[in-house]
CSV table of C-alpha atoms in Angstrom, one decimal:
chain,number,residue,atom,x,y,z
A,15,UNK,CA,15.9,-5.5,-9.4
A,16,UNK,CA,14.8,-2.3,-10.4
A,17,UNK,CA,11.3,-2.2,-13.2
A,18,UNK,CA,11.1,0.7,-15.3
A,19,UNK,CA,8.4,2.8,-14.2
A,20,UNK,CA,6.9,3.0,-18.3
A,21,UNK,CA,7.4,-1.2,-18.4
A,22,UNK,CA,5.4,-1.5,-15.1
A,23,UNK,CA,3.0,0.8,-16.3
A,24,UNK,CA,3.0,-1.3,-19.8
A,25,UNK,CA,2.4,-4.8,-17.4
A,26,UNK,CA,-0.4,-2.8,-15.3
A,27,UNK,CA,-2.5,-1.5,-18.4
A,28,UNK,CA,-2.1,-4.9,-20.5
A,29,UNK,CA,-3.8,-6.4,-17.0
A,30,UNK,CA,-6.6,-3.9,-17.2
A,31,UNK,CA,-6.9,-4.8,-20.9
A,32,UNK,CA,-7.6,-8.4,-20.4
A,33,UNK,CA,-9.8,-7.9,-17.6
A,34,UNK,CA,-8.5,-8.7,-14.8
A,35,UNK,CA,-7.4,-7.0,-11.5
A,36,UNK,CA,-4.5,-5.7,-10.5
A,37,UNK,CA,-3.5,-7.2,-7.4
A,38,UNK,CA,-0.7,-5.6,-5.0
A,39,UNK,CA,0.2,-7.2,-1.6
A,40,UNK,CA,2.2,-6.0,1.3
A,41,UNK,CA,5.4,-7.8,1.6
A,42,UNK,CA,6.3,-7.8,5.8
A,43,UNK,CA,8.5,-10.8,5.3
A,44,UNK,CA,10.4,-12.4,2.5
A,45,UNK,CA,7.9,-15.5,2.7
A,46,UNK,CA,5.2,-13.2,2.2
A,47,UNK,CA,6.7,-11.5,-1.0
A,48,UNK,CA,7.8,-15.1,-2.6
A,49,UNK,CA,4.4,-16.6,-2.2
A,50,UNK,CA,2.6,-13.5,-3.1
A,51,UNK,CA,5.0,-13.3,-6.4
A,52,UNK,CA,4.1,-17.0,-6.8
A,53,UNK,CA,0.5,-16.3,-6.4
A,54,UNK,CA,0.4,-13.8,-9.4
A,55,UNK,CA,0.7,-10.5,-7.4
A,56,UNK,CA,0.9,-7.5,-9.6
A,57,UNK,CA,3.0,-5.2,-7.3
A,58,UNK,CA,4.7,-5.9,-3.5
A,59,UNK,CA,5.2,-3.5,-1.1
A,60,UNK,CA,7.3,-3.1,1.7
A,61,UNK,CA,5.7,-1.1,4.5
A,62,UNK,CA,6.9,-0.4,8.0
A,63,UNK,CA,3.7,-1.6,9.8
A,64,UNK,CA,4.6,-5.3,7.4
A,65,UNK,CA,7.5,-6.2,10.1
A,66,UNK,CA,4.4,-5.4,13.1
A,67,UNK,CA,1.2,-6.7,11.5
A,68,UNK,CA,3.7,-10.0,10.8
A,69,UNK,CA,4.9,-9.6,14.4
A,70,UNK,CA,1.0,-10.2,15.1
A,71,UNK,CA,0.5,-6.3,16.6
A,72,UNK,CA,-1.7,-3.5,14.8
A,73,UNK,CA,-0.9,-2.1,11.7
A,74,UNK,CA,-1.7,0.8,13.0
A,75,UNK,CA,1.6,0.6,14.9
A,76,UNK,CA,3.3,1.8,12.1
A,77,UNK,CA,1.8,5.2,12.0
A,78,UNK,CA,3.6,6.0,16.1
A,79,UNK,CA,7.3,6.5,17.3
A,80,UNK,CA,8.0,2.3,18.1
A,81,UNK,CA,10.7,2.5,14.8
A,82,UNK,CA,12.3,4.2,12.2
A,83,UNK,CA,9.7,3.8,9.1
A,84,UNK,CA,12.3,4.8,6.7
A,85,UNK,CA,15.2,2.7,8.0
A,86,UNK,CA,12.8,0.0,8.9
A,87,UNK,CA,11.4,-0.3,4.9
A,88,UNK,CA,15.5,-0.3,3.8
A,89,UNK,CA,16.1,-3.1,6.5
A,90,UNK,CA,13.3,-5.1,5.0
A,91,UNK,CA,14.4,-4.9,1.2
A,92,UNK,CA,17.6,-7.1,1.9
A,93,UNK,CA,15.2,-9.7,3.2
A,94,UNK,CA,12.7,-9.1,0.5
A,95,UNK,CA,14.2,-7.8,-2.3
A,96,UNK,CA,16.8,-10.9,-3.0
A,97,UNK,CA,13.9,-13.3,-3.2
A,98,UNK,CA,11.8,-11.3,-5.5
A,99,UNK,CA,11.9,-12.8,-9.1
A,100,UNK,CA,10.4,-10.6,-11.7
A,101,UNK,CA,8.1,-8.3,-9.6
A,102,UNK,CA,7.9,-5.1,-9.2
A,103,UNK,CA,8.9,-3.7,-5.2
A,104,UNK,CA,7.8,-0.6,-4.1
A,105,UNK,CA,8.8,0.9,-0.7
A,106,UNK,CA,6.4,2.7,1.5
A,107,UNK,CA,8.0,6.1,2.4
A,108,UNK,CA,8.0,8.3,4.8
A,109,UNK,CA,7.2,11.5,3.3
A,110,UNK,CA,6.9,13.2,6.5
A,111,UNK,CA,10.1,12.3,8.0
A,112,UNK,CA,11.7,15.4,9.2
A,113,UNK,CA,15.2,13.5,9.2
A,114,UNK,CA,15.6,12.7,5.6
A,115,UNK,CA,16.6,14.9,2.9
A,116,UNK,CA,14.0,13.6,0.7
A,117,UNK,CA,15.6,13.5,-3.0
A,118,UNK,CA,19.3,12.1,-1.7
A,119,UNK,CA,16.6,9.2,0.6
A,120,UNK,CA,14.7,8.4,-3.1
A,121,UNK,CA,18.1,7.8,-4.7
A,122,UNK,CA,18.9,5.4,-2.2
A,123,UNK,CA,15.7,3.7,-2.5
A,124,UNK,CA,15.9,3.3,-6.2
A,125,UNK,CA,19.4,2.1,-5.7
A,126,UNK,CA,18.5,-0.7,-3.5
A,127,UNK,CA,16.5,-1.9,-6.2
A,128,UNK,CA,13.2,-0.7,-5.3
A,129,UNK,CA,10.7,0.0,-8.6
A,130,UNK,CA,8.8,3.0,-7.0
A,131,UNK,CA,7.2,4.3,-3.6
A,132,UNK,CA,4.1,4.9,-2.0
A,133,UNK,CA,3.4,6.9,0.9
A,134,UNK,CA,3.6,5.4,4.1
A,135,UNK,CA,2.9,6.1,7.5
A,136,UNK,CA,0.5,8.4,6.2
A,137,UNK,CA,-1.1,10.9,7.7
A,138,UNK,CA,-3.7,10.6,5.9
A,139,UNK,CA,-5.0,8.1,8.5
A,140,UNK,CA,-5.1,10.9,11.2
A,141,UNK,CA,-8.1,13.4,11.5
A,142,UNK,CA,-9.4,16.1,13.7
A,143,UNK,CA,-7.1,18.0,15.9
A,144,UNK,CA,-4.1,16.1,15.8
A,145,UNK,CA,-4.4,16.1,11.8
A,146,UNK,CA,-4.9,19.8,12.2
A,147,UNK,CA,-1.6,20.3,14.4
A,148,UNK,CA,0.3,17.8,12.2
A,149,UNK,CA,-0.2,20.2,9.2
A,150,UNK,CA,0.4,23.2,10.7
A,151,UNK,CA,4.0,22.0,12.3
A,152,UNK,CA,5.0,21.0,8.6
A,153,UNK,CA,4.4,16.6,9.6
A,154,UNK,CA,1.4,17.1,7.5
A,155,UNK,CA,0.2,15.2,4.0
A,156,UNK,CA,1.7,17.8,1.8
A,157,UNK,CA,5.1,16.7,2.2
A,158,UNK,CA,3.4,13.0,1.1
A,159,UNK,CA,2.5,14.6,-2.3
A,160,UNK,CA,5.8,16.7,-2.5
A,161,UNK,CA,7.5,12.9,-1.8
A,162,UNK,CA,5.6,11.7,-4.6
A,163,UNK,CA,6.1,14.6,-7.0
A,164,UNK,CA,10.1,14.0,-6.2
A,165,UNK,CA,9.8,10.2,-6.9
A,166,UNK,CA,8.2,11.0,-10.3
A,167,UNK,CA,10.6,13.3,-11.5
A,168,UNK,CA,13.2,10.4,-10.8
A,169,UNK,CA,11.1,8.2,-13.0
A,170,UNK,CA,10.4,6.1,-9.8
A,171,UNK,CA,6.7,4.3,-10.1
A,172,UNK,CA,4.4,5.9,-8.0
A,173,UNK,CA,1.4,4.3,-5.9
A,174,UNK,CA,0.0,7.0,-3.3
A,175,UNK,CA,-2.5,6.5,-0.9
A,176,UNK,CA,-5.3,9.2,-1.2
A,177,UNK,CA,-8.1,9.6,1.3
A,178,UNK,CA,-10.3,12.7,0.6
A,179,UNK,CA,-11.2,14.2,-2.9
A,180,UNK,CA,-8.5,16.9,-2.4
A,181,UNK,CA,-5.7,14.4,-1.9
A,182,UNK,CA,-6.7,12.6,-4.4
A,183,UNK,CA,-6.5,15.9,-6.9
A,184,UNK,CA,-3.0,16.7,-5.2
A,185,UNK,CA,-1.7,13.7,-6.4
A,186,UNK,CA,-2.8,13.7,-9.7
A,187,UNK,CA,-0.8,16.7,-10.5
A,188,UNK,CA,2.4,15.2,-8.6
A,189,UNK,CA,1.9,12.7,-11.4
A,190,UNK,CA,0.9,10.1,-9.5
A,191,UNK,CA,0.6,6.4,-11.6
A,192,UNK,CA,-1.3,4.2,-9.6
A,193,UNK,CA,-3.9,6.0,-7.0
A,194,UNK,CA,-5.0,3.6,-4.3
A,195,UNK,CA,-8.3,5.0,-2.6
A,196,UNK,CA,-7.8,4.0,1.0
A,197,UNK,CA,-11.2,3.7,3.0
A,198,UNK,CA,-9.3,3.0,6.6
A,199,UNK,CA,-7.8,0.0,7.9
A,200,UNK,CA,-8.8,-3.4,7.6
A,201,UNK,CA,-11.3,-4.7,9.6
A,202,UNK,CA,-10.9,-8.6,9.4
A,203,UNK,CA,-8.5,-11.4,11.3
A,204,UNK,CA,-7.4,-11.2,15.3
A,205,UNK,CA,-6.2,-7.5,15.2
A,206,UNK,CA,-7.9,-6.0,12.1
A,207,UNK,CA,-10.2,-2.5,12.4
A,208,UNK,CA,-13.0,-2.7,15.0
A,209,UNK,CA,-14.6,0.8,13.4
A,210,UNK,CA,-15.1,0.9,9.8
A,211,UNK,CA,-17.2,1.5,7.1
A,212,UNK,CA,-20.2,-0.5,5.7
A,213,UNK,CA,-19.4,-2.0,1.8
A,214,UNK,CA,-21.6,0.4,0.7
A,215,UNK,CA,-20.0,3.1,2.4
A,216,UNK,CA,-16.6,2.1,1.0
A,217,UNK,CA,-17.4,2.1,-2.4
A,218,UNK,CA,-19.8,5.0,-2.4
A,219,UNK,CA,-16.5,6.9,-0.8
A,220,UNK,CA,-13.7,5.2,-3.8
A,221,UNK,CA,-15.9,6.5,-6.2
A,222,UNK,CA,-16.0,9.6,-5.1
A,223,UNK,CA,-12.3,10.1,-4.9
A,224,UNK,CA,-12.1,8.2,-8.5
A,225,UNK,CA,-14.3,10.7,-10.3
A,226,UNK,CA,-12.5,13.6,-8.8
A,227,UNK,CA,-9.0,11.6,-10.3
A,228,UNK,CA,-11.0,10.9,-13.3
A,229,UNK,CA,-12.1,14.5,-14.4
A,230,UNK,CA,-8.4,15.6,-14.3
A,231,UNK,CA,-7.1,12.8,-16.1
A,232,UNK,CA,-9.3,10.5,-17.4
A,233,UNK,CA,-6.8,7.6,-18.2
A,234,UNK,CA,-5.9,7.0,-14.9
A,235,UNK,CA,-5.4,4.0,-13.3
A,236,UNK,CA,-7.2,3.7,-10.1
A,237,UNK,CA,-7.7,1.0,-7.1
A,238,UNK,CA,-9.1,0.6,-3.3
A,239,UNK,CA,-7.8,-0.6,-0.8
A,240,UNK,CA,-8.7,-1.4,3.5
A,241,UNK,CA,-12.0,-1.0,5.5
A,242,UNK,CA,-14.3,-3.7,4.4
A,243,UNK,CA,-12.2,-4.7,1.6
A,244,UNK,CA,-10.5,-7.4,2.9
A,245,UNK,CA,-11.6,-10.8,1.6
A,246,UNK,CA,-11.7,-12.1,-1.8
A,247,UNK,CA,-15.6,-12.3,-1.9
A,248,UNK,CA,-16.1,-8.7,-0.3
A,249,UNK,CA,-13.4,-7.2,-2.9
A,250,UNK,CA,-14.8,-9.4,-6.3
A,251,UNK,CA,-18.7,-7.6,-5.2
A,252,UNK,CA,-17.1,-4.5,-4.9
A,253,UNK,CA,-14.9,-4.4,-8.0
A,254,UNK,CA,-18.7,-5.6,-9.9
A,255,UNK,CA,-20.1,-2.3,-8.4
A,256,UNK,CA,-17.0,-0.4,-9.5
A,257,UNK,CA,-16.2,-1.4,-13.0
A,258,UNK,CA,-13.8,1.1,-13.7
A,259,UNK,CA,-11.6,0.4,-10.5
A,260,UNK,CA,-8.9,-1.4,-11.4
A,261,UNK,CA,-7.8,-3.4,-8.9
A,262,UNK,CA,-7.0,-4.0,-5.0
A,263,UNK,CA,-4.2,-3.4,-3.0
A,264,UNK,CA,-4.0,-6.0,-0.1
A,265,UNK,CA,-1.6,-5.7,2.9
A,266,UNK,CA,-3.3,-7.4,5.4
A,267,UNK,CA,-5.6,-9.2,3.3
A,268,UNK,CA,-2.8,-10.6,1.5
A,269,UNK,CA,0.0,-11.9,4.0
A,270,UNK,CA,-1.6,-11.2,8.2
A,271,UNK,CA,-5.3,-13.0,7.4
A,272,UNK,CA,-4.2,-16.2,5.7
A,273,UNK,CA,-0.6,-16.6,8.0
A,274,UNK,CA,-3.2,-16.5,10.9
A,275,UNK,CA,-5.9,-18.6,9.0
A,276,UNK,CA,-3.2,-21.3,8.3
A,277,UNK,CA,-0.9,-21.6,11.2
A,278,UNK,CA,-3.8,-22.2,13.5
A,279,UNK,CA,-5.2,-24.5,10.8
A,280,UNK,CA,-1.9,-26.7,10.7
A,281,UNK,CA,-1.4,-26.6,14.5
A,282,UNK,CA,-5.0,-27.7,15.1
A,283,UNK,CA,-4.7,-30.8,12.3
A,284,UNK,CA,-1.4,-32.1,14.6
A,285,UNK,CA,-3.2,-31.9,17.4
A,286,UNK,CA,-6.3,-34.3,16.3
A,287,UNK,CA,-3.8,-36.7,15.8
A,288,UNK,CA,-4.9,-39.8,17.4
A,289,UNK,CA,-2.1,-41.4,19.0
């Protein structure tokens, strides 16, 4: 079912209003998004890399050539999208995707029933030379924000991922509605991030990107995302440290780390059964 994008805005800013966080979790299997929904989640998304990190391999395995992102996220909505209640869905979009014509793609995604999009694979998680080839062979993020901007103009929600100061101004002026500062992977569980940032390091780094956001339009809603937040704890000391930022968006956090936590829990409670 599709959410205005002014009504989720409405839900999101009557959240912030009465202090709490916006919570937004990564949806890889129609479980996930039905107990998520259940749980109070704000937002779901469907990303590519949900169908791997739920098929226990990297999340990073969404960002390389083992799938179609696009086709993979529409594949996902008919096993997440019928279960979904009264949440909003977005889809995680392939901006980049040299095979789509991006406004006719958008339509289809809003017809499904998707609420709005966010930008993933993203290459905003590559750097150095292959970031630099990337942008100069037209894979690079511009097309993201020009995804976004499209998206917007359809009165689609938008929730990009920004990762530098510059992206972060880029999307602002795509119009951008919910901007998730993304400070790398995350690091926790059997196959999270084995490089990241420090908690300080994070939230010295959201800030940054939230006061660039901030000084262009001062209303808007911002939130983190990856690196070292992952757990509850870690993500409630950082939101005390960053009062202004809104929220959290959990992909792993929210569906890989307790699946693993709990199967492995339940299997080991069979197994000290005394017979």
């Amino acid at each position: 079912m599709t959410i205005p994008r002014l009504e989720i805005l409405s839900r999101l800013r009557a959240q912030v209003a009465a202090g709490k966080p916006i919570i937004g979790c990564g949806a890889g299997t129609g479980i996930s998004a039905k107990f998520a929904e259940a749980g109070g989640a704000d937002l779901l998304i469907i990303y590519n890399s949900g169908r791997y990190r739920m098929a226990g391999r990297g999340s990073l395995s969404g960002l390389f050539a083992y799938g179609d992102a696009n086709s993979i996220v529409m594949e996902m909505a008919g096993e997440v999208l019928p279960v979904v209640q009264h949440t909003p869905v977005l889809a995680g979009v392939n901006g980049t995707d040299p095979f789509k014509i991006m406004p006719h793609f958008l339509r289809q995604v809003k017809d499904i029933g998707f609420s709005g999009v966010q930008n993933f694979p993203t290459a905003g998680l590559f750097d150095g030379i292959m970031r630099q080839n990337m942008e100069a062979t037209g894979l690079g993020y511009d097309k993201e924000v020009e995804m976004i901007r499209l998206a917007h103009d359809m009165d689609l929600f938008t929730s990009p991922y920004v990762f530098n100061v510059d992206e972060a101004r880029a999307m602002v002026a795509a119009g951008a509605d919910l901007l998730v500062c993304h400070v790398g992977l995350t690091t926790a569980g059997s196959i999270g991030a084995a490089v990241a940032m420090t908690l300080d390091e994070a939230i010295s780094s959201v800030m940054t990107m939230a006061d660039a956001i901030w000084s262009l339009r001062a209303d808007a809603l911002v939130i983190c995302h990856g690196g070292p937040f992952d757990e509850p704890e870690n993500v409630a000391i950082a939101l005390k440290q960053m009062p202004k930022i809104a929220g959290f968006y959990g992909a792993s956090s929210a569906e890989r780390l307790p699946t693993e936590r709990a199967i492995r829990a339940q299997v080991e409670a069979f197994k000290a059964i005394q017979r």
